[in-house]
């Protein structure tokens, strides 16, 4: 390998020295230190000739850091796929000791407009937006090696923190695809295989999630590792480097001004605009077309360019028109991969130049942002937020931990708290008077007023509803412990001490209960479920267990190894298990009654493939793999005909476009249901499931009347807003539950917040017994929903369960697993899986 790299280095020098090494991407006066190897020397090819893999990036950054005293690298974690997560630091003194000292001083410096300018440069959060990583490599070489006075002065006054790859798993998927499909003579036709990835594409991470939506929920290790370091450095400027469709040119912020987050200060937009002048000047100099103030916004706080805006920095989105390969014909001419890299390098350089020029103003802005956040909290009209433990300490603990990860100040209440008249044995407080008051408001208050009606992403991210944890503002906070929490409260699980108990009972309203059930079934335990509430004496006192409680009977069920199955869940996840000395109940069924029904193991299959939503399918896979801790069979729909569906209990249909599905798939699923199988359709998957030719036919929406008058003429430009009226970009609705129905077991209240996205409306069935969930008369809890859509949703079904033949068709209008964040509706999804086998036909004779 060393001999090969040496030959490449010699070729590079013979081909034109420094100019060839830089590939024309860096400034003309770039003067690299010969002791610092170039990327071409290390990779064996020039930027743009091939797509860089993650392990190649690691090799380059390791070599640069070893050769340059200005550079230090750190591995902060690893991706789901086991790839290292790397941060690189650039400063005049890049020693580990100096970098650590600079980091440790940042918090105090930020509050006083002191210390070095701090820039966080993030690249390649979407794996197939591939011009970002080569640009990061070029900028890293430039900062590590350039001997100019310009760079020396920059690194004397600034620290540059670089995240060259935010999405290692997607990056490698795309590099593999493009490099394997590139011919010796690259094809510029956008229809060529090189430019058309196979499903699910490399945009997403290992589980097909969009990591540029995960800055807020922090579901994935990539985001968790990033944010821990982000808050240590408190950067003044954050870059978020992307690609967009090949028919576009180049975008940099500011975005659509009417669609900015209202909590972001005006000065943030002003500084973004002043930085934009540097980007414009650089691209103008190079003769590259670009645009601002269209398409993109800064509203959803969970994106890489918006999160900094609500935490004290200036986030800047860059979007390069894509090549999705090595060369592509576009409406703007033939675009080479190197052209795209050059634009990304240019705006990275202009970011460095602009931030350096505006350094004093950026420091003052951050100081004032933090101070004004504290002042806004002090003048908020309330003292802060009170959080109750609710019905599940697991969900409450996860919410508290997430708030703390976002650097919000959270204290434990000294005693019980009351929220909306309901007492909670344990509680916490989030004072309004804190520097990150804006972020706290964004996360803990519902969104009900909007300056606009069009959203690039979701319109709400109200965490209390997403976690289904009680939270309310308080004019006066209850007494709380002075020391702020550093992590979520520990969960105290418990297993019965007596193995000779008559029965064990596991309440179903626990976050860890579905995993416990699955582990028990896989271990061969005979698990039963209570289909009615039970009031019974336990070894710790009289208790009431809601429908859905799991029951294990001594002798038949309580095998010695079951303690070993459940002990890790009690220890790690806080699983609570009760024991009874007798099967006799005070009210409700005795534990040996027929209404305490046995459960069978489930064997689900997830439909995947072209046209279906990778995000929707990935959420389901991720839930099985990381929450339940079990495998899930995923089958692409073109080969479903070769699969014997009799080997499975459920077929799961994610959201997606089912328009191209063959007739044979509908026939196969129809036979599956008639033979006793369960089909669960989510969003557009629910619409497809509703078209299965079953007898009697499934409920469907009535056809429009023939004499319906045509719509009145509308202005051409009104189309976008009219479309926004029909779609729900992302809102939280109240779903009222029939808690006597197996699919609604485990919920103590009469309603649950559900996340709604898209345009799916379920029909009103003639059978009144097949609607476990209907929207409230006033359905919107948070987020933008047009009045026409509110009227259509009010009282409409959101969850249908229709027995047909020996099987069942379940249609779900909402997204119970949305981005891995909807902990409050994980139970609903678990019910679809485990308790759907309990649903029986219920229909009055005619």
Coordinates of N, CA and C in Angstrom, one line a residue, residues 409-412 414 480-485:
X409 N -32.3 23.0 31.9 CA -32.1 22.9 33.4 C -33.4 22.2 33.9
X410 N -33.2 21.0 34.6 CA -34.3 20.3 35.1 C -34.0 19.9 36.6
X411 N -35.0 20.1 37.4 CA -34.8 19.8 38.9 C -35.9 18.7 39.3
X412 N -35.5 17.9 40.2 CA -36.5 17.0 40.8 C -37.3 17.7 41.9
X414 N -39.5 18.1 45.2 CA -39.3 17.5 46.5 C -40.4 16.6 47.0
X480 N -38.4 22.3 44.9 CA -37.6 21.3 44.2 C -36.2 21.3 44.7
X481 N -35.4 20.3 44.4 CA -34.1 20.1 44.9 C -33.2 21.1 44.1
X482 N -32.2 21.7 44.8 CA -31.4 22.8 44.3 C -30.5 22.3 43.1
X483 N -29.9 21.1 43.2 CA -29.0 20.7 42.2 C -29.8 20.2 41.0
X484 N -29.4 20.7 39.8 CA -30.0 20.3 38.6 C -29.6 18.8 38.3
X485 N -30.5 18.1 37.6 CA -30.3 16.7 37.2 C -29.3 16.7 36.1

